Coordinates of C-alpha atoms in Angstrom, one line a residue:
X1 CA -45.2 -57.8 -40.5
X2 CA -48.0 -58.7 -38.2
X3 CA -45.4 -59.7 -35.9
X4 CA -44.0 -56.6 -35.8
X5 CA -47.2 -54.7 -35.0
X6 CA -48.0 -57.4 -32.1
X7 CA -45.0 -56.4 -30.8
X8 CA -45.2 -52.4 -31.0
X9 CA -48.9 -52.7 -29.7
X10 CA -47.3 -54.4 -26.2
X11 CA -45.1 -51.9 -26.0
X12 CA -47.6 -49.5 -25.8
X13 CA -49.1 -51.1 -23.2
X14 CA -46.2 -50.7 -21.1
X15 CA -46.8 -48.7 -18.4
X16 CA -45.7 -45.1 -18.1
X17 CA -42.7 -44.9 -16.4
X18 CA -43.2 -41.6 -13.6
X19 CA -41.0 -38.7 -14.2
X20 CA -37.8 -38.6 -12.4
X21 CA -38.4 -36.8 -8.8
X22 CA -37.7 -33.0 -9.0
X23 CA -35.8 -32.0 -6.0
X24 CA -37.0 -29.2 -4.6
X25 CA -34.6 -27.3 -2.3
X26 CA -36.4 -26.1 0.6
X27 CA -35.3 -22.2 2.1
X28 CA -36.8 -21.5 5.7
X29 CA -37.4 -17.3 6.1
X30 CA -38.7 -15.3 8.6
X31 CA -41.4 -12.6 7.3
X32 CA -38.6 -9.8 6.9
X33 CA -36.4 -11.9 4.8
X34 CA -39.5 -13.0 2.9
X35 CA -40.7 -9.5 2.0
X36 CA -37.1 -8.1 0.8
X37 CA -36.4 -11.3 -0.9
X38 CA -39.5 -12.2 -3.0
X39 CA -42.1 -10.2 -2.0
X40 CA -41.8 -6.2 -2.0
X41 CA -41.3 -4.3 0.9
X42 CA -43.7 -1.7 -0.1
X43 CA -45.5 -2.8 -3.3
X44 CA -49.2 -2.3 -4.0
X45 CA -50.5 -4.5 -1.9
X46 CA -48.8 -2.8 0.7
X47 CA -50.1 0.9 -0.2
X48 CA -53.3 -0.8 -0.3
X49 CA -53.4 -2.7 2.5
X50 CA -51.4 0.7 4.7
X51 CA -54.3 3.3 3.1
X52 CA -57.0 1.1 4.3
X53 CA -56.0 0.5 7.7
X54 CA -54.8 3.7 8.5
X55 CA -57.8 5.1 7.7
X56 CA -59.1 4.0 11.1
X57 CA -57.1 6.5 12.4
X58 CA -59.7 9.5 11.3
X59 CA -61.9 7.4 13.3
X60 CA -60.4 8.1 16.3
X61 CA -59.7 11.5 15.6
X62 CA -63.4 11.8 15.3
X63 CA -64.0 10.4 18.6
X64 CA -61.2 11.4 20.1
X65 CA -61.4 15.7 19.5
X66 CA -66.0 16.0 19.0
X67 CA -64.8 17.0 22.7
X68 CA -63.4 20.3 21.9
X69 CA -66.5 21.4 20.0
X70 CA -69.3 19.5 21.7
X71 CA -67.7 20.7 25.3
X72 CA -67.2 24.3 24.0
X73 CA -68.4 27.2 26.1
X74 CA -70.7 28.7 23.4
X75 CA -71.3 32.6 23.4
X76 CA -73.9 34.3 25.6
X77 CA -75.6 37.8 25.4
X78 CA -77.9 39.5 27.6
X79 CA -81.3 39.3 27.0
X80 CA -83.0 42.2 25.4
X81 CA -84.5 44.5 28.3
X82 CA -82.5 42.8 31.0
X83 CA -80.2 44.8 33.7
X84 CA -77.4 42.6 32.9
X85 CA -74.3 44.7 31.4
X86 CA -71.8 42.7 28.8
X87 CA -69.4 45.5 28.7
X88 CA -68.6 44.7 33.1
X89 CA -66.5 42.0 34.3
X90 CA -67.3 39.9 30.9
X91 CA -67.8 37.0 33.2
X92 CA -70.9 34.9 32.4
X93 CA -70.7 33.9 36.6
X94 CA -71.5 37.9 37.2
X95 CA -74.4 38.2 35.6
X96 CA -77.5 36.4 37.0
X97 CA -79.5 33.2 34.7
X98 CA -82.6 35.7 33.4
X99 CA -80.7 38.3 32.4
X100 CA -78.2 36.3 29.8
X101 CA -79.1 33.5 26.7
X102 CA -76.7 30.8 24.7
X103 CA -76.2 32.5 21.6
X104 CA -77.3 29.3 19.1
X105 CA -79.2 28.4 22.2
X106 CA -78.9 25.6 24.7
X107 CA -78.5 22.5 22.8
X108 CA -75.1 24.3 21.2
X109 CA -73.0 22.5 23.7
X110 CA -72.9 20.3 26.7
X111 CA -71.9 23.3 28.6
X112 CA -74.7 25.7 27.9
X113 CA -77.2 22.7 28.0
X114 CA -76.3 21.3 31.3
X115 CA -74.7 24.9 32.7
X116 CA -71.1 23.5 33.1
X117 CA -70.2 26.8 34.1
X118 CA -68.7 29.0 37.2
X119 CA -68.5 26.3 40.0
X120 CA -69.6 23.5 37.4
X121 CA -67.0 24.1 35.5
X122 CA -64.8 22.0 36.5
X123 CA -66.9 18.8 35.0
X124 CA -65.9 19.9 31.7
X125 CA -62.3 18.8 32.1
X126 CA -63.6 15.9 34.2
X127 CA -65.3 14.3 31.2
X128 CA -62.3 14.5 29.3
X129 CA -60.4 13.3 31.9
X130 CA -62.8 10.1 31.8
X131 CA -63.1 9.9 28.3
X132 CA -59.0 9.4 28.4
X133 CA -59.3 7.0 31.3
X134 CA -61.8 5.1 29.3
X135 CA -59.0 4.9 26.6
X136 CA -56.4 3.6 29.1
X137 CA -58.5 0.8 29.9
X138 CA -59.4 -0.4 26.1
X139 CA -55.8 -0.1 25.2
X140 CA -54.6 -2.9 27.9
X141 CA -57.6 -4.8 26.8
X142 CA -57.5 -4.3 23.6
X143 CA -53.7 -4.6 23.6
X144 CA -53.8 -8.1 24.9
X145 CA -56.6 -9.5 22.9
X146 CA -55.1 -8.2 19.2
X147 CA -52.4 -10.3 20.6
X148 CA -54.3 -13.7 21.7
X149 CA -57.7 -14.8 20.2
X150 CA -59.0 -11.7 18.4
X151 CA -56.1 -10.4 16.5
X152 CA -55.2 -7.7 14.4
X153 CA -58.3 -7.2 12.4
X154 CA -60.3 -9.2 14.9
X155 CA -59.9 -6.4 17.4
X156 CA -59.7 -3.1 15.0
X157 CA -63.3 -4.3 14.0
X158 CA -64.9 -4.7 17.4
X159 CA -64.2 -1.5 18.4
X160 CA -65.0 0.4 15.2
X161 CA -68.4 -1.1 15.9
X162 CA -68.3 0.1 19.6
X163 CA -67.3 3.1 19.0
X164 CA -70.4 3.5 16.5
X165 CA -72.8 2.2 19.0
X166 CA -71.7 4.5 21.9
X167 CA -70.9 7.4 20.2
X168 CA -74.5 7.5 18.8
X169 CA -75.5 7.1 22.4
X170 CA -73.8 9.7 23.5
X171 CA -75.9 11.9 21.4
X172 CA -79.2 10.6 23.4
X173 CA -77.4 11.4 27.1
X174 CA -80.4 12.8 29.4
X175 CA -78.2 14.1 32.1
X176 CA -74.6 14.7 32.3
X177 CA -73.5 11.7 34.4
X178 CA -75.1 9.6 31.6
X179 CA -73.0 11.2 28.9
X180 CA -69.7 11.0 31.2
X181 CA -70.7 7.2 31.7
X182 CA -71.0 6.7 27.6
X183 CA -67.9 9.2 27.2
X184 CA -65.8 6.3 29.2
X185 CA -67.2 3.4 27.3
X186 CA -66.4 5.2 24.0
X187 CA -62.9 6.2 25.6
X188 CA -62.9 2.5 26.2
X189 CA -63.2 1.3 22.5
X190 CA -61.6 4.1 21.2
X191 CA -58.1 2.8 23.0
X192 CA -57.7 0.0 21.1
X193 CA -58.6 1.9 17.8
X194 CA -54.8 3.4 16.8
X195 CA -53.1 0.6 18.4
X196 CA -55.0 -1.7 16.2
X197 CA -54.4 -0.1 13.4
X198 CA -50.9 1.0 13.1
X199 CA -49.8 -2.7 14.2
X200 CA -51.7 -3.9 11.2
X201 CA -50.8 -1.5 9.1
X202 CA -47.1 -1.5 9.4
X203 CA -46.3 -4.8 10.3
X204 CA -46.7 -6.9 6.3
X205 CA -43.8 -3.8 5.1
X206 CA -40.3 -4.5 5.1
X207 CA -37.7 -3.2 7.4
X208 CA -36.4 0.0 5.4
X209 CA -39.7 1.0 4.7
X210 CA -41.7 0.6 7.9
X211 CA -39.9 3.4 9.6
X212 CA -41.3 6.0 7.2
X213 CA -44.5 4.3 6.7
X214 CA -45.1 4.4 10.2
X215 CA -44.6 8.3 10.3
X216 CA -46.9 8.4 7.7
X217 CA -50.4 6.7 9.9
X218 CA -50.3 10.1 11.8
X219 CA -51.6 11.8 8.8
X220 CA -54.8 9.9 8.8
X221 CA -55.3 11.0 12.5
X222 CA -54.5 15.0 11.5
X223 CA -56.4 14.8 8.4
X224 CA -59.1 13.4 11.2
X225 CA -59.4 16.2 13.4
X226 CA -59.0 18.5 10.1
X227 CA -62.2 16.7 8.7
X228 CA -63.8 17.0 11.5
X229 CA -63.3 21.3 12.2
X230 CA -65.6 21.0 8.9
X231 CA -68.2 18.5 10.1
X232 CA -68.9 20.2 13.4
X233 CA -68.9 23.5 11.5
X234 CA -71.9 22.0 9.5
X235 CA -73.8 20.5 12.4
X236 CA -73.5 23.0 15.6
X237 CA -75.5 21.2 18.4
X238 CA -73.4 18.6 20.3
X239 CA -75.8 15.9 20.2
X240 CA -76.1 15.5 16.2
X241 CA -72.3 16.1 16.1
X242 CA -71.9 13.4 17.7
X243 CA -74.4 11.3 15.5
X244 CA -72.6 12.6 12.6
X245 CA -69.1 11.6 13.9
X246 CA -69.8 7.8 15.2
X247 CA -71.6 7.1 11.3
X248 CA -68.6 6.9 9.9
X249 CA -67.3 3.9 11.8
X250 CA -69.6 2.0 11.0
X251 CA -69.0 2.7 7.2
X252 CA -65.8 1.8 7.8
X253 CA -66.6 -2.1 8.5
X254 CA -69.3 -2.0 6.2
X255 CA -67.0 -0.8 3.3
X256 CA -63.3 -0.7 4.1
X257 CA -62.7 -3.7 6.6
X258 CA -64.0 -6.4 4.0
X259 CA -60.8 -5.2 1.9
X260 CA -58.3 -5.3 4.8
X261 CA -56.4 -8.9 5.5
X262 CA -55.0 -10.4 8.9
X263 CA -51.0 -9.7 10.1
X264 CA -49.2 -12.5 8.2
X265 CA -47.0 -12.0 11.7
X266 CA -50.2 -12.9 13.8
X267 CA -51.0 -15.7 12.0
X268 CA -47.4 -16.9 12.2
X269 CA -47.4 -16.8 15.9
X270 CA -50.7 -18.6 16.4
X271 CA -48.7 -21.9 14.3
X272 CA -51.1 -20.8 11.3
X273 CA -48.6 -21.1 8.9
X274 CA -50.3 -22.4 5.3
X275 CA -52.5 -19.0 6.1
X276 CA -49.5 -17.2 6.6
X277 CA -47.9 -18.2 3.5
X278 CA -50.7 -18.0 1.3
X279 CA -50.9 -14.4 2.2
X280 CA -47.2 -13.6 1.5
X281 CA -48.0 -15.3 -2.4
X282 CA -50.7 -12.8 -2.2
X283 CA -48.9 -9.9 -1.9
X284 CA -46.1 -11.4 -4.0
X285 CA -48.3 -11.9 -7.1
X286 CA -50.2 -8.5 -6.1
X287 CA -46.8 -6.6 -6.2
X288 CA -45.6 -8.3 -9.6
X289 CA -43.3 -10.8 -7.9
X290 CA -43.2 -14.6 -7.2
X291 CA -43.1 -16.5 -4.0
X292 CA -40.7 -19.6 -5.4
X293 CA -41.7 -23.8 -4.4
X294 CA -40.1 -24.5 -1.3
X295 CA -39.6 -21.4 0.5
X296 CA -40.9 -21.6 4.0
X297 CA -42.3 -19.4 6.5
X298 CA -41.1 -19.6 9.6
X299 CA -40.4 -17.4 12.7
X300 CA -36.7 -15.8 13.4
X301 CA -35.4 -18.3 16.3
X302 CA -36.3 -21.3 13.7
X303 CA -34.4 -19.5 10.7
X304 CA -31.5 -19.3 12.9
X305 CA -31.0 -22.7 14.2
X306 CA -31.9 -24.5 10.7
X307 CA -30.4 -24.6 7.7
X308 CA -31.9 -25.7 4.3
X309 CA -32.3 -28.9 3.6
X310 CA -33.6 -31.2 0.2
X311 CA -37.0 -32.8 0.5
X312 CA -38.5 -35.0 -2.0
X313 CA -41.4 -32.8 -3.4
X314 CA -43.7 -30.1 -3.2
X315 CA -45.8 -32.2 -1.8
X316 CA -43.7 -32.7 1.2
X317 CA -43.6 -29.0 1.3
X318 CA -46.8 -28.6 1.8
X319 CA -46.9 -31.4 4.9
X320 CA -44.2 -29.9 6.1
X321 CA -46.4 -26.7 6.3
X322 CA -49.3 -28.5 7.9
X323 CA -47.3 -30.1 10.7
X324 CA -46.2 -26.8 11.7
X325 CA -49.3 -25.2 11.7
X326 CA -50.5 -28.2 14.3
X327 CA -47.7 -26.8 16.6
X328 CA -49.1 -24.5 19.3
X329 CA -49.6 -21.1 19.3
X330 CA -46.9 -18.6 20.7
X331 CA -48.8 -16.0 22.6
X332 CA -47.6 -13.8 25.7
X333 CA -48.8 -11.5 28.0
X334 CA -47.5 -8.4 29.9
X335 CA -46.3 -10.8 32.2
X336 CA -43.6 -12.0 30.0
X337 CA -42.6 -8.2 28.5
X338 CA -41.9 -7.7 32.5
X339 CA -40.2 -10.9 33.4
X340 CA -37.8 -10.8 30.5
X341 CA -34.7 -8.1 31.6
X342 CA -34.4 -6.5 27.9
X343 CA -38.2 -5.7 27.4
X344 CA -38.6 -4.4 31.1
X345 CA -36.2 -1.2 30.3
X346 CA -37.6 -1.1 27.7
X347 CA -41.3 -1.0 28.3
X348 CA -40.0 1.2 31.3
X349 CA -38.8 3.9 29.0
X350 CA -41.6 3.4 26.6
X351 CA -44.1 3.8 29.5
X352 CA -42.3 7.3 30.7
X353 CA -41.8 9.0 27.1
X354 CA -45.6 8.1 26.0
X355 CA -46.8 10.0 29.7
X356 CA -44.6 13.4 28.7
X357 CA -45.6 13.5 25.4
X358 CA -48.8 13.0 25.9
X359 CA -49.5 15.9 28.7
X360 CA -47.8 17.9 26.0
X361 CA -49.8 17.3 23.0
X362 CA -53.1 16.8 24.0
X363 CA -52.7 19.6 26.3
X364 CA -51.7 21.8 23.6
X365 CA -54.6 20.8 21.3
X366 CA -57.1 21.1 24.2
X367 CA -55.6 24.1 24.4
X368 CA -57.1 25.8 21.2
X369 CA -60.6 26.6 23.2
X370 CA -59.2 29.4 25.1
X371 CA -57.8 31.3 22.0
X372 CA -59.8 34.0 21.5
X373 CA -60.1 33.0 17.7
X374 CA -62.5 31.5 15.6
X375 CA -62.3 27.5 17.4
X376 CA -63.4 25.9 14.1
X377 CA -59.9 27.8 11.8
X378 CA -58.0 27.0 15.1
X379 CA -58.4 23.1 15.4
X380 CA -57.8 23.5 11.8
X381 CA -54.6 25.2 11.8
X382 CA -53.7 22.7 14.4
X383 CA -53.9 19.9 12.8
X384 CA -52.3 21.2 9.7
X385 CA -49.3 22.2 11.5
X386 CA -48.8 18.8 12.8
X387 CA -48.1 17.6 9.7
X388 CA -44.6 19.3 8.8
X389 CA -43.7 17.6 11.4
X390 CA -44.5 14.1 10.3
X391 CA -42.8 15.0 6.8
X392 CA -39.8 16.1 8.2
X393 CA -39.4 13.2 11.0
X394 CA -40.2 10.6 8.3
X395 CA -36.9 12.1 6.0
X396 CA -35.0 12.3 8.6
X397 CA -35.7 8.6 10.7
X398 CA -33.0 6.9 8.1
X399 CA -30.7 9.4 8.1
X400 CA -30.3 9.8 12.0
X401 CA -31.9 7.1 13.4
X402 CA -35.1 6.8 15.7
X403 CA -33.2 7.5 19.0
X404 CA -31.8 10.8 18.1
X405 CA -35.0 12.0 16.3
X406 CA -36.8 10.8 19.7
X407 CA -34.3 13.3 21.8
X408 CA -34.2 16.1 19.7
X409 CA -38.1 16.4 19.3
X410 CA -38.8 16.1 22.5
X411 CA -36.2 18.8 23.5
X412 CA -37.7 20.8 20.8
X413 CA -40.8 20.6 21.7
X414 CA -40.0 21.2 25.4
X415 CA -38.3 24.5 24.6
X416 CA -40.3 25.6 21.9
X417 CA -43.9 24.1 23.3
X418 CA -46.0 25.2 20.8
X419 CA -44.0 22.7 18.6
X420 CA -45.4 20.1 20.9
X421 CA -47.5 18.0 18.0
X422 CA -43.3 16.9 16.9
X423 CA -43.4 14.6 20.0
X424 CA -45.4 11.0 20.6
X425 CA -44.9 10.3 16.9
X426 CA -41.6 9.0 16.6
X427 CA -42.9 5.1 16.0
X428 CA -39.6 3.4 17.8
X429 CA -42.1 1.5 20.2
X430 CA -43.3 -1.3 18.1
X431 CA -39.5 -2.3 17.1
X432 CA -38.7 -3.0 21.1
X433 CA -41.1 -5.7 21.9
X434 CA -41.6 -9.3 19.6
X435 CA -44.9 -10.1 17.9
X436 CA -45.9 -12.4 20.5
X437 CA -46.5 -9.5 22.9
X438 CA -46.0 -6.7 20.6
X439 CA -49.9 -5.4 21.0
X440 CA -50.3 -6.4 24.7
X441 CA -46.7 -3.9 25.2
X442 CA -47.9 -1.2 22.7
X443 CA -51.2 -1.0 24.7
X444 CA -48.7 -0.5 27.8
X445 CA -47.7 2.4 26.5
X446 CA -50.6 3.3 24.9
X447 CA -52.3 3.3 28.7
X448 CA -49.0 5.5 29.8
X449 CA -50.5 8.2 27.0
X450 CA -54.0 8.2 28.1
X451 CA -52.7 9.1 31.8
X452 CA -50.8 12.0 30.1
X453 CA -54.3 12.9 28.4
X454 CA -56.4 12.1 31.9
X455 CA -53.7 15.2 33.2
X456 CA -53.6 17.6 30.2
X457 CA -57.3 18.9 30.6
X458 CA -56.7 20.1 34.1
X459 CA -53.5 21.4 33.0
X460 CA -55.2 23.3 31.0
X461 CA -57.4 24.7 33.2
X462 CA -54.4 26.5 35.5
X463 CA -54.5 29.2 32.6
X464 CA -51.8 31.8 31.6
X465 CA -48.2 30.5 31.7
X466 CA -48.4 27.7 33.6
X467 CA -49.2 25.1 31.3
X468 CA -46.9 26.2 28.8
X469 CA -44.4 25.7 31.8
X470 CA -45.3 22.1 32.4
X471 CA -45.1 21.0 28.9
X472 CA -41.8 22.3 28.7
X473 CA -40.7 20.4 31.5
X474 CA -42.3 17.2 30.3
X475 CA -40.3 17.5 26.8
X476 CA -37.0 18.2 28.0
X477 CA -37.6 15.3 31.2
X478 CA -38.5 13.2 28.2
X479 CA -35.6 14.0 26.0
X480 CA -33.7 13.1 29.0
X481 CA -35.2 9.3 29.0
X482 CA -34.5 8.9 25.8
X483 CA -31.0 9.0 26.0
X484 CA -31.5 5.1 27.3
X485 CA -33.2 3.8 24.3
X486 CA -31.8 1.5 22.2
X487 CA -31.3 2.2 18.2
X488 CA -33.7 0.4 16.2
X489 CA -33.3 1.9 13.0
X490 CA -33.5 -0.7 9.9
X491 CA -34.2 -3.8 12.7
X492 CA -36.3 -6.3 12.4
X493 CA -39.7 -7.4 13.8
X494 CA -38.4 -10.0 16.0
X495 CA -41.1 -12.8 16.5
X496 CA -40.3 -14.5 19.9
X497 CA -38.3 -13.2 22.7
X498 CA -35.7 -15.8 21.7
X499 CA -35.3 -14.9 18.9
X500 CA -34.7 -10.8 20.3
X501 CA -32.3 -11.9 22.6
X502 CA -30.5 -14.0 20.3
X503 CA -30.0 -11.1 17.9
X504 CA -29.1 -9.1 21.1
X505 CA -26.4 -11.5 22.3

């Protein structure tokens, strides 16, 4: 008996023999594949994530439009016992400076304040014109830097915060040339604003829904200039308009950014990859999914030259994670958009079509001043009637395609101009170019807009049927360059230029 126990007390002390190895079969995806195959291609870490972001674009609404009310002409009367006679010419240049007063008074607008009037007037539309150029600039900067060492949400916050510290400048401008100097530094920041923020917003949602989701960002901008017909109604002097409209940027990062994450695609670029994956388990578990052991991130030229293969554990899934992540980062310029034959037509085409569009649109919504309506209904009306547009374009863009939807609106818009707000919102651009330059291209055509806008206020200006006559040229011109697009509809967000042109071959 007491032999018995000796020996069932050594065999307890046996050690434990380890469990048999699990093998864990290894899959290497690209983000697309990840998203439609274990993650949710719009889930509600998506709608979250796309709500957030996008609200950036009423940001730069608000910056973008305080020009049509802050650069208003205000109303005048003559002053009670003057010689001056309203019922004449009705031109404010006929009557002389004593005789006539700013109805609301001087500080109404820039133009009664500084007299941009008769042979000043001409500065109006020059601010704008430099407010636009300031824009051109920021988005090639901006462009490149989303792309490189800032990133996606690096970038979108620097210039929320600059465009909160000079639009609050602007309202302190002692002169004009001041305020056309801060106009250009806020047109500066303001650039990189929309690019920033559809990228980021678009590019964590999977293939068949980005098209429509895309559509969808230029509702934030509408709802922007809508929003802001109300604020400027509320405050009527220019200078705490503009206080009022550069506050809420800085809300923004106080209160929204916090809540917004980094592109998975950025971080998969930069050889970040254990970040990259953690935030694809995010929005796994966030959209009632589950992101399996062994499924690896990786970009599309790797998932096309590998196949899977059986490591020993999870462990060595996780190594295998960490010695990619040493790898170096994948990051390209314009340069490389330019040197590589595809993305030069393409960027070419992209470049030409942003220019039209954008003569057209912001011409048109520039435009609103000399309707002799109430201005504050009529930049409301406007930006209500864009939307329709983005409605129908987002039901259609999987039913015809990007490239036809690009042609027919901007034909549309050319023969019917005051359907111009149809055009410039097509979203094909981003599907041309790979992450690694995706941003630094976008910001390309992104500077090819603001040249449009730098044009539209001094087309504008010509008055009666003229400008209606060159926006209808620019749409059907542009209609006519987008015959050479490629289709992109349902593609994917290619990661490295090999990886495009291998899909291409």
């Amino acid at each position: 008996m007491a032999a018995t126990l000796s020996s069932d007390l050594d065999d307890l002390r046996l050690p434990i023999l380890p469990p048999a190895e699990k093998k864990v079969e290894t899959e290497k995806l690209c983000i697309d594949e990840m998203l439609q195959k274990y993650c949710g291609e719009f889930g509600k870490w998506q709608l979250k994530h796309f709500i957030l972001t996008s609200l950036a674009w009423a940001l730069e609404a608000f910056h973008t439009m305080v020009m049509i009310f802050a650069d208003r002409e205000p109303d005048w009367r003559c002053v009670s016992g003057s010689t001056c006679d309203p019922g004449g010419s009705g031109s404010v240049c006929d009557i002389t400076p004593g005789s006539r007063e700013w109805v609301g008074g001087r500080g109404g607008a820039t133009v009664s304040d500084w007299d941009l009037i008769c042979s000043d007037k001409f500065k109006v539309g020059l601010v704008q014109a430099v407010f636009f150029a300031g824009c051109m600039i920021g988005a090639g900067v901006f462009g490149h830097l989303s792309d490189s060492s800032l990133g996606r949400k690096g970038s979108l916050t620097v210039v929320c915060a600059l465009n909160a510290i000079f639009g609050c400048l602007t309202a302190f401008s002692p002169n004009y040339f001041i305020y056309a100097l801060l106009r250009l530094l806020t047109g500066f920041s303001v650039g990189g604003v929309g690019l920033c923020a559809f990228v980021l917003a678009t590019e964590p949602i999977g293939p068949t829904k980005r098209g429509a989701a895309g559509m969808s960002t230029f509702y934030f901008f509408s709802g922007g200039i809508a929003l802001l017909s109300g604020i400027a109604y509320i405050f009527q002097t220019w200078r705490i308009l503009y206080i009022a409209s550069s506050i809420p940027s800085l809300l923004y990062i106080i209160l929204v950014l916090p809540f917004i994450s980094e592109s998975p695609r950025w971080y998969l670029v930069h050889g970040r990859i254990s970040e990259a994956t953690k935030l694809m388990s995010t929005i796994a578990s966030s959209n009632g999914k589950h992101l399996p052991d062994g499924v690896v991130l990786a970009l599309d030229e790797e998932v096309s030259s590998t196949t899977n293969n059986v490591l020993g554990s999870g462990h060595d899934v996780t190594y295998k994670n960490e010695r990619l992540e040493n790898k170096g980062a994948l990051v390209g310029s314009i340069v490389d958009v330019i040197r590589s034959p595809i993305t030069r037509i393409r960027l070419f085409l992209a470049v030409a079509l942003n220019f039209l569009a954008s003569v057209v649109y912001y011409g048109l919504s520039l435009n609103v001043t000399n309707l002799d309506t109430n201005l504050y209904m009529n930049v409301l009306l406007n930006a209500v009637a864009e939307m329709p547009a983005f409605t129908i374009t987002a039901l259609l863009l999987d039913r015809f395609g990007r490239k036809p939807l690009t042609i027919g609106t901007m034909w549309f818009s050319g023969f019917f101009c005051l359907m111009g707000s149809l055009i410039s919102n097509v979203g094909v651009w981003k599907v041309l170019f790979p992450t690694v330059v995706r941003n630094a291209a976008l910001g390309c055509t992104t500077q090819a807009a603001q040249m449009g806008a730098i044009l539209a206020p001094f087309v504008v200006v010509l008055g009666g049927w003229l400008p209606f006559a060159v926006f209808a040229v620019c749409g059907i011109v542009g209609g006519m360059f987008a015959f050479y697009l490629p289709e992109t509809l349902n593609l994917p967000l290619y990661d490295t230029f090999n990886g495009l042109e291998a899909a291409l071959a």
